[in-house]
Amino acid sequence: MNSPQFVSELKSGSTSAWERLFARLLQPVANYLASTLNVPELDAEECASDALYSAYRKISTFRLGNAKLTTWIFEIAKNRAIDFHRQCRVQSVSLEEIGEIAPPPGKTECAGLNRALLDELKVKLEALTQWDRNIVLWRADHCSYADIAGWLGIKETAARVRHLRAMKKLNITLEQSEESEIATEREVSGDE
């Protein structure tokens, strides 16, 4: 892995050499990030993959003799972990910042009808991890998946998946929301 011949293969752009490198180092780098640098397991593999991709892009800058190839890659991974923690710290949202959950504009005639549902939602939000709560609240605030992905240092598809998982944790489905809206409309109009 650290041999001059292998480094030369990588620098020449050998696809098979890069595949071997990824296959051999992805999990050890992810484990290092999770166990040593406190990156959550779900994010550690993505950070590791990003670090390996960064090594791929910058292999021409690697100088054999200054460090081993693996040391260089683990250093890149450490920097990715630092970036990851910075992004998480900066983008935190607390429930105190949310305040009261207000009805949507123009829906004041329905205010209070779903107070129990809103109170239950707030309790469920409090039960989520800070990470999941942030994603749910950002989406509720109409933030794009691209923006969320940028803030968290993850891919847009990962942001979508995490949002979906967080919503499942909240036990909120489109069907439940539609049923609630129909029931509210019936109560307001007096239909049974």
CSV table of N, CA and C in Angstrom, one decimal, residues 18-140:
chain,number,residue,atom,x,y,z
A,18,TRP,N,-6.7,2.4,-7.7
A,18,TRP,CA,-7.6,3.2,-6.8
A,18,TRP,C,-8.7,2.4,-6.2
A,19,GLU,N,-9.2,1.4,-7.0
A,19,GLU,CA,-10.3,0.5,-6.5
A,19,GLU,C,-9.7,-0.3,-5.3
A,20,ARG,N,-8.4,-0.8,-5.4
A,20,ARG,CA,-7.8,-1.5,-4.3
A,20,ARG,C,-7.6,-0.6,-3.1
A,21,LEU,N,-7.2,0.6,-3.3
A,21,LEU,CA,-7.0,1.5,-2.2
A,21,LEU,C,-8.4,1.8,-1.5
A,22,PHE,N,-9.4,2.1,-2.3
A,22,PHE,CA,-10.7,2.3,-1.6
A,22,PHE,C,-11.2,1.1,-0.9
A,23,ALA,N,-11.1,-0.1,-1.5
A,23,ALA,CA,-11.6,-1.3,-0.9
A,23,ALA,C,-10.8,-1.6,0.4
A,24,ARG,N,-9.5,-1.3,0.4
A,24,ARG,CA,-8.7,-1.6,1.6
A,24,ARG,C,-8.8,-0.6,2.7
A,25,LEU,N,-9.0,0.7,2.3
A,25,LEU,CA,-8.9,1.8,3.4
A,25,LEU,C,-10.2,2.4,3.8
A,26,LEU,N,-11.3,2.2,3.0
A,26,LEU,CA,-12.5,2.9,3.4
A,26,LEU,C,-13.0,2.5,4.8
A,27,GLN,N,-13.0,1.2,5.1
A,27,GLN,CA,-13.5,0.9,6.4
A,27,GLN,C,-12.5,1.2,7.6
A,28,PRO,N,-11.2,1.0,7.4
A,28,PRO,CA,-10.3,1.4,8.5
A,28,PRO,C,-10.4,3.0,8.7
A,29,VAL,N,-10.5,3.7,7.7
A,29,VAL,CA,-10.6,5.2,7.8
A,29,VAL,C,-11.9,5.6,8.5
A,30,ALA,N,-13.0,4.9,8.1
A,30,ALA,CA,-14.3,5.2,8.8
A,30,ALA,C,-14.2,4.8,10.2
A,31,ASN,N,-13.6,3.7,10.5
A,31,ASN,CA,-13.5,3.3,12.0
A,31,ASN,C,-12.7,4.3,12.8
A,32,TYR,N,-11.6,4.7,12.2
A,32,TYR,CA,-10.7,5.8,12.8
A,32,TYR,C,-11.6,7.0,13.1
A,33,LEU,N,-12.3,7.5,12.1
A,33,LEU,CA,-13.1,8.7,12.3
A,33,LEU,C,-14.2,8.5,13.4
A,34,ALA,N,-14.8,7.3,13.4
A,34,ALA,CA,-15.9,7.1,14.4
A,34,ALA,C,-15.3,6.9,15.8
A,35,SER,N,-14.2,6.1,15.9
A,35,SER,CA,-13.7,5.7,17.3
A,35,SER,C,-12.8,6.8,17.9
A,36,THR,N,-12.0,7.4,17.0
A,36,THR,CA,-11.0,8.4,17.6
A,36,THR,C,-11.5,9.8,17.5
A,37,LEU,N,-12.2,10.2,16.4
A,37,LEU,CA,-12.6,11.6,16.2
A,37,LEU,C,-14.0,11.9,16.4
A,38,ASN,N,-14.8,10.9,17.0
A,38,ASN,CA,-16.2,11.1,17.4
A,38,ASN,C,-17.1,11.5,16.3
A,39,VAL,N,-16.9,11.0,15.1
A,39,VAL,CA,-17.8,11.2,14.0
A,39,VAL,C,-18.8,10.1,14.1
A,40,PRO,N,-20.1,10.5,14.1
A,40,PRO,CA,-21.2,9.4,14.2
A,40,PRO,C,-21.0,8.4,13.1
A,41,GLU,N,-21.3,7.1,13.4
A,41,GLU,CA,-21.0,6.0,12.5
A,41,GLU,C,-21.6,6.3,11.1
A,42,LEU,N,-22.9,6.8,11.1
A,42,LEU,CA,-23.5,7.0,9.8
A,42,LEU,C,-22.7,8.0,8.9
A,43,ASP,N,-22.0,8.9,9.6
A,43,ASP,CA,-21.3,10.0,8.9
A,43,ASP,C,-19.9,9.6,8.6
A,44,ALA,N,-19.3,8.7,9.4
A,44,ALA,CA,-17.9,8.3,9.3
A,44,ALA,C,-17.6,7.7,8.0
A,45,GLU,N,-18.4,6.9,7.5
A,45,GLU,CA,-18.1,6.3,6.2
A,45,GLU,C,-18.2,7.3,5.0
A,46,GLU,N,-19.1,8.2,5.1
A,46,GLU,CA,-19.2,9.3,4.1
A,46,GLU,C,-18.0,10.2,4.2
A,47,CYS,N,-17.5,10.6,5.4
A,47,CYS,CA,-16.3,11.4,5.6
A,47,CYS,C,-15.1,10.6,5.1
A,48,ALA,N,-15.0,9.3,5.3
A,48,ALA,CA,-13.9,8.5,4.9
A,48,ALA,C,-13.9,8.5,3.3
A,49,SER,N,-15.1,8.3,2.7
A,49,SER,CA,-15.2,8.3,1.3
A,49,SER,C,-14.7,9.6,0.7
A,50,ASP,N,-15.2,10.7,1.3
A,50,ASP,CA,-14.8,12.1,0.9
A,50,ASP,C,-13.2,12.2,1.0
A,51,ALA,N,-12.7,11.7,2.1
A,51,ALA,CA,-11.2,11.8,2.3
A,51,ALA,C,-10.5,11.1,1.2
A,52,LEU,N,-10.9,9.9,0.9
A,52,LEU,CA,-10.3,9.1,-0.2
A,52,LEU,C,-10.5,9.7,-1.5
A,53,TYR,N,-11.6,10.3,-1.8
A,53,TYR,CA,-11.8,11.0,-3.0
A,53,TYR,C,-10.9,12.3,-3.1
A,54,SER,N,-10.7,12.9,-2.0
A,54,SER,CA,-9.8,14.1,-2.0
A,54,SER,C,-8.4,13.6,-2.3
A,55,ALA,N,-8.0,12.5,-1.7
A,55,ALA,CA,-6.7,11.9,-2.0
A,55,ALA,C,-6.5,11.6,-3.5
A,56,TYR,N,-7.6,11.1,-4.1
A,56,TYR,CA,-7.6,10.8,-5.5
A,56,TYR,C,-7.4,12.1,-6.3
A,57,ARG,N,-8.1,13.2,-5.9
A,57,ARG,CA,-7.9,14.4,-6.7
A,57,ARG,C,-6.6,15.1,-6.5
A,58,LYS,N,-6.0,14.9,-5.3
A,58,LYS,CA,-4.7,15.6,-5.0
A,58,LYS,C,-3.5,14.7,-4.9
A,59,ILE,N,-3.6,13.5,-5.5
A,59,ILE,CA,-2.5,12.5,-5.5
A,59,ILE,C,-1.2,13.1,-6.1
A,60,SER,N,-1.3,14.0,-7.0
A,60,SER,CA,-0.1,14.6,-7.6
A,60,SER,C,0.7,15.4,-6.6
A,61,THR,N,0.0,15.9,-5.5
A,61,THR,CA,0.8,16.7,-4.5
A,61,THR,C,1.5,15.8,-3.5
A,62,PHE,N,1.1,14.5,-3.5
A,62,PHE,CA,1.8,13.6,-2.5
A,62,PHE,C,3.2,13.4,-2.8
A,63,ARG,N,4.1,13.5,-1.8
A,63,ARG,CA,5.5,13.3,-2.0
A,63,ARG,C,5.9,12.1,-1.1
A,64,LEU,N,6.3,11.1,-1.8
A,64,LEU,CA,6.8,9.9,-1.1
A,64,LEU,C,8.1,10.2,-0.4
A,65,GLY,N,8.2,9.8,0.8
A,65,GLY,CA,9.4,10.2,1.6
A,65,GLY,C,9.1,11.2,2.7
A,66,ASN,N,8.1,12.1,2.4
A,66,ASN,CA,7.6,13.1,3.4
A,66,ASN,C,6.8,12.3,4.4
A,67,ALA,N,6.0,11.4,4.0
A,67,ALA,CA,5.1,10.6,4.8
A,67,ALA,C,4.7,9.4,4.0
A,68,LYS,N,4.1,8.4,4.8
A,68,LYS,CA,3.6,7.2,4.1
A,68,LYS,C,2.2,7.6,3.5
A,69,LEU,N,1.9,7.0,2.4
A,69,LEU,CA,0.6,7.2,1.7
A,69,LEU,C,-0.6,7.1,2.7
A,70,THR,N,-0.6,6.1,3.5
A,70,THR,CA,-1.7,5.9,4.5
A,70,THR,C,-1.7,7.0,5.5
A,71,THR,N,-0.6,7.4,6.0
A,71,THR,CA,-0.5,8.6,6.9
A,71,THR,C,-1.1,9.8,6.3
A,72,TRP,N,-0.8,10.1,5.1
A,72,TRP,CA,-1.3,11.2,4.4
A,72,TRP,C,-2.8,11.1,4.2
A,73,ILE,N,-3.3,10.0,3.9
A,73,ILE,CA,-4.8,9.8,3.7
A,73,ILE,C,-5.5,10.0,5.1
A,74,PHE,N,-4.9,9.4,6.1
A,74,PHE,CA,-5.5,9.5,7.5
A,74,PHE,C,-5.5,11.0,7.9
A,75,GLU,N,-4.5,11.7,7.5
A,75,GLU,CA,-4.5,13.2,7.9
A,75,GLU,C,-5.6,13.9,7.1
A,76,ILE,N,-5.8,13.6,5.9
A,76,ILE,CA,-6.9,14.2,5.1
A,76,ILE,C,-8.2,13.8,5.8
A,77,ALA,N,-8.4,12.6,6.2
A,77,ALA,CA,-9.6,12.2,6.9
A,77,ALA,C,-9.8,13.0,8.2
A,78,LYS,N,-8.7,13.2,9.0
A,78,LYS,CA,-8.8,13.9,10.2
A,78,LYS,C,-9.3,15.4,9.9
A,79,ASN,N,-8.8,16.0,8.8
A,79,ASN,CA,-9.3,17.3,8.5
A,79,ASN,C,-10.7,17.3,8.1
A,80,ARG,N,-11.2,16.2,7.4
A,80,ARG,CA,-12.6,16.1,7.1
A,80,ARG,C,-13.4,16.0,8.4
A,81,ALA,N,-13.0,15.3,9.4
A,81,ALA,CA,-13.7,15.2,10.6
A,81,ALA,C,-13.8,16.5,11.3
A,82,ILE,N,-12.7,17.3,11.3
A,82,ILE,CA,-12.7,18.6,11.9
A,82,ILE,C,-13.8,19.5,11.2
A,83,ASP,N,-13.8,19.5,9.9
A,83,ASP,CA,-14.8,20.2,9.1
A,83,ASP,C,-16.2,19.8,9.5
A,84,PHE,N,-16.4,18.5,9.6
A,84,PHE,CA,-17.7,17.9,9.9
A,84,PHE,C,-18.2,18.5,11.3
A,85,HIS,N,-17.3,18.4,12.3
A,85,HIS,CA,-17.7,18.9,13.6
A,85,HIS,C,-17.9,20.4,13.6
A,86,ARG,N,-17.2,21.2,12.8
A,86,ARG,CA,-17.4,22.6,12.7
A,86,ARG,C,-18.8,22.9,12.2
A,87,GLN,N,-19.2,22.2,11.1
A,87,GLN,CA,-20.5,22.4,10.5
A,87,GLN,C,-21.6,22.0,11.4
A,88,CYS,N,-21.5,21.0,12.1
A,88,CYS,CA,-22.5,20.5,13.0
A,88,CYS,C,-22.7,21.5,14.2
A,89,ARG,N,-21.6,22.1,14.7
A,89,ARG,CA,-21.7,23.0,15.8
A,89,ARG,C,-22.4,24.3,15.4
A,90,VAL,N,-22.0,24.8,14.2
A,90,VAL,CA,-22.5,26.1,13.7
A,90,VAL,C,-24.0,26.1,13.4
A,91,GLN,N,-24.5,24.9,12.9
A,91,GLN,CA,-25.9,24.9,12.4
A,91,GLN,C,-26.9,24.3,13.4
A,92,SER,N,-26.6,24.3,14.7
A,92,SER,CA,-27.6,23.7,15.7
A,92,SER,C,-28.8,24.6,15.8
A,93,VAL,N,-29.9,24.0,16.0
A,93,VAL,CA,-31.2,24.7,16.3
A,93,VAL,C,-31.8,24.2,17.5
A,94,SER,N,-32.1,25.0,18.5
A,94,SER,CA,-32.7,24.5,19.7
A,94,SER,C,-34.2,24.7,19.7
A,95,LEU,N,-34.9,23.9,20.5
A,95,LEU,CA,-36.4,24.1,20.6
A,95,LEU,C,-36.8,25.4,21.2
A,96,GLU,N,-35.9,26.0,22.0
A,96,GLU,CA,-36.2,27.3,22.6
A,96,GLU,C,-36.3,28.3,21.5
A,97,GLU,N,-35.4,28.1,20.4
A,97,GLU,CA,-35.4,29.1,19.3
A,97,GLU,C,-36.7,29.0,18.5
A,98,ILE,N,-37.4,27.9,18.6
A,98,ILE,CA,-38.6,27.7,17.8
A,98,ILE,C,-39.8,28.5,18.4
A,99,GLY,N,-39.9,28.4,19.7
A,99,GLY,CA,-41.0,29.1,20.4
A,99,GLY,C,-42.3,28.3,20.2
A,100,GLU,N,-43.3,29.0,20.2
A,100,GLU,CA,-44.6,28.4,20.0
A,100,GLU,C,-44.8,28.0,18.5
A,101,ILE,N,-45.5,26.9,18.3
A,101,ILE,CA,-45.8,26.5,16.9
A,101,ILE,C,-47.1,27.2,16.5
A,102,ALA,N,-47.0,28.1,15.6
A,102,ALA,CA,-48.1,28.9,15.1
A,102,ALA,C,-48.8,28.3,13.9
A,103,PRO,N,-50.1,28.6,13.8
A,103,PRO,CA,-50.8,28.1,12.6
A,103,PRO,C,-50.3,28.8,11.3
A,104,PRO,N,-50.4,28.2,10.2
A,104,PRO,CA,-50.0,28.8,9.0
A,104,PRO,C,-50.7,30.1,8.7
A,105,PRO,N,-50.2,31.1,7.9
A,105,PRO,CA,-50.8,32.3,7.7
A,105,PRO,C,-52.2,32.1,7.0
A,106,GLY,N,-53.2,32.8,7.4
A,106,GLY,CA,-54.5,32.7,6.9
A,106,GLY,C,-55.3,31.6,7.5
A,107,LYS,N,-54.8,30.8,8.4
A,107,LYS,CA,-55.5,29.7,9.0
A,107,LYS,C,-55.8,30.0,10.5
A,108,THR,N,-56.0,31.2,10.9
A,108,THR,CA,-56.2,31.5,12.3
A,108,THR,C,-57.6,31.0,12.8
A,109,GLU,N,-58.5,30.7,11.9
A,109,GLU,CA,-59.8,30.2,12.3
A,109,GLU,C,-59.7,28.7,12.8
A,110,CYS,N,-58.5,28.1,12.5
A,110,CYS,CA,-58.3,26.7,12.9
A,110,CYS,C,-57.4,26.6,14.1
A,111,ALA,N,-56.9,27.8,14.5
A,111,ALA,CA,-55.9,27.8,15.6
A,111,ALA,C,-56.5,27.1,16.9
A,112,GLY,N,-55.7,26.2,17.5
A,112,GLY,CA,-56.2,25.6,18.7
A,112,GLY,C,-56.8,24.2,18.5
A,113,LEU,N,-57.4,24.0,17.3
A,113,LEU,CA,-58.0,22.7,17.0
A,113,LEU,C,-57.1,21.6,17.0
A,114,ASN,N,-55.8,21.8,16.6
A,114,ASN,CA,-54.8,20.7,16.6
A,114,ASN,C,-53.8,20.9,17.7
A,115,ARG,N,-54.1,21.7,18.8
A,115,ARG,CA,-53.2,22.0,19.9
A,115,ARG,C,-52.6,20.7,20.4
A,116,ALA,N,-53.4,19.6,20.6
A,116,ALA,CA,-52.9,18.4,21.2
A,116,ALA,C,-51.9,17.7,20.2
A,117,LEU,N,-52.2,17.8,18.9
A,117,LEU,CA,-51.3,17.2,17.9
A,117,LEU,C,-50.0,18.0,17.9
A,118,LEU,N,-50.1,19.3,18.0
A,118,LEU,CA,-48.9,20.2,18.0
A,118,LEU,C,-48.0,19.9,19.2
A,119,ASP,N,-48.7,19.8,20.4
A,119,ASP,CA,-48.0,19.5,21.6
A,119,ASP,C,-47.3,18.1,21.5
A,120,GLU,N,-48.0,17.1,20.9
A,120,GLU,CA,-47.4,15.8,20.8
A,120,GLU,C,-46.1,15.9,19.8
A,121,LEU,N,-46.3,16.7,18.8
A,121,LEU,CA,-45.2,16.9,17.8
A,121,LEU,C,-44.0,17.5,18.5
A,122,LYS,N,-44.2,18.5,19.4
A,122,LYS,CA,-43.1,19.1,20.1
A,122,LYS,C,-42.4,18.1,21.0
A,123,VAL,N,-43.2,17.3,21.7
A,123,VAL,CA,-42.6,16.2,22.6
A,123,VAL,C,-41.7,15.3,21.7
A,124,LYS,N,-42.3,14.9,20.6
A,124,LYS,CA,-41.5,14.0,19.7
A,124,LYS,C,-40.2,14.7,19.1
A,125,LEU,N,-40.3,15.9,18.8
A,125,LEU,CA,-39.1,16.7,18.4
A,125,LEU,C,-38.1,16.7,19.5
A,126,GLU,N,-38.5,16.9,20.7
A,126,GLU,CA,-37.5,16.9,21.8
A,126,GLU,C,-36.8,15.6,22.0
A,127,ALA,N,-37.5,14.5,21.6
A,127,ALA,CA,-36.9,13.1,21.7
A,127,ALA,C,-35.9,12.8,20.6
A,128,LEU,N,-35.9,13.6,19.6
A,128,LEU,CA,-35.0,13.3,18.5
A,128,LEU,C,-33.6,13.8,18.9
A,129,THR,N,-32.6,13.3,18.2
A,129,THR,CA,-31.2,13.8,18.4
A,129,THR,C,-31.2,15.2,17.8
A,130,GLN,N,-30.2,15.9,18.2
A,130,GLN,CA,-30.0,17.3,17.7
A,130,GLN,C,-29.9,17.3,16.2
A,131,TRP,N,-29.2,16.3,15.7
A,131,TRP,CA,-29.0,16.2,14.3
A,131,TRP,C,-30.3,16.1,13.5
A,132,ASP,N,-31.1,15.1,14.0
A,132,ASP,CA,-32.4,14.8,13.3
A,132,ASP,C,-33.4,16.0,13.5
A,133,ARG,N,-33.4,16.6,14.6
A,133,ARG,CA,-34.2,17.7,14.9
A,133,ARG,C,-33.9,18.9,14.0
A,134,ASN,N,-32.6,19.1,13.8
A,134,ASN,CA,-32.2,20.2,12.9
A,134,ASN,C,-32.7,20.0,11.5
A,135,ILE,N,-32.5,18.8,11.0
A,135,ILE,CA,-32.9,18.5,9.6
A,135,ILE,C,-34.4,18.6,9.5
A,136,VAL,N,-35.2,18.1,10.4
A,136,VAL,CA,-36.7,18.3,10.4
A,136,VAL,C,-37.1,19.8,10.4
A,137,LEU,N,-36.5,20.5,11.3
A,137,LEU,CA,-36.8,21.9,11.4
A,137,LEU,C,-36.4,22.7,10.2
A,138,TRP,N,-35.2,22.4,9.6
A,138,TRP,CA,-34.8,23.1,8.4
A,138,TRP,C,-35.8,22.9,7.3
A,139,ARG,N,-36.2,21.6,7.1
A,139,ARG,CA,-37.1,21.3,6.0
A,139,ARG,C,-38.5,21.9,6.3
A,140,ALA,N,-38.9,22.0,7.5
A,140,ALA,CA,-40.2,22.7,7.9
A,140,ALA,C,-40.1,24.2,7.6
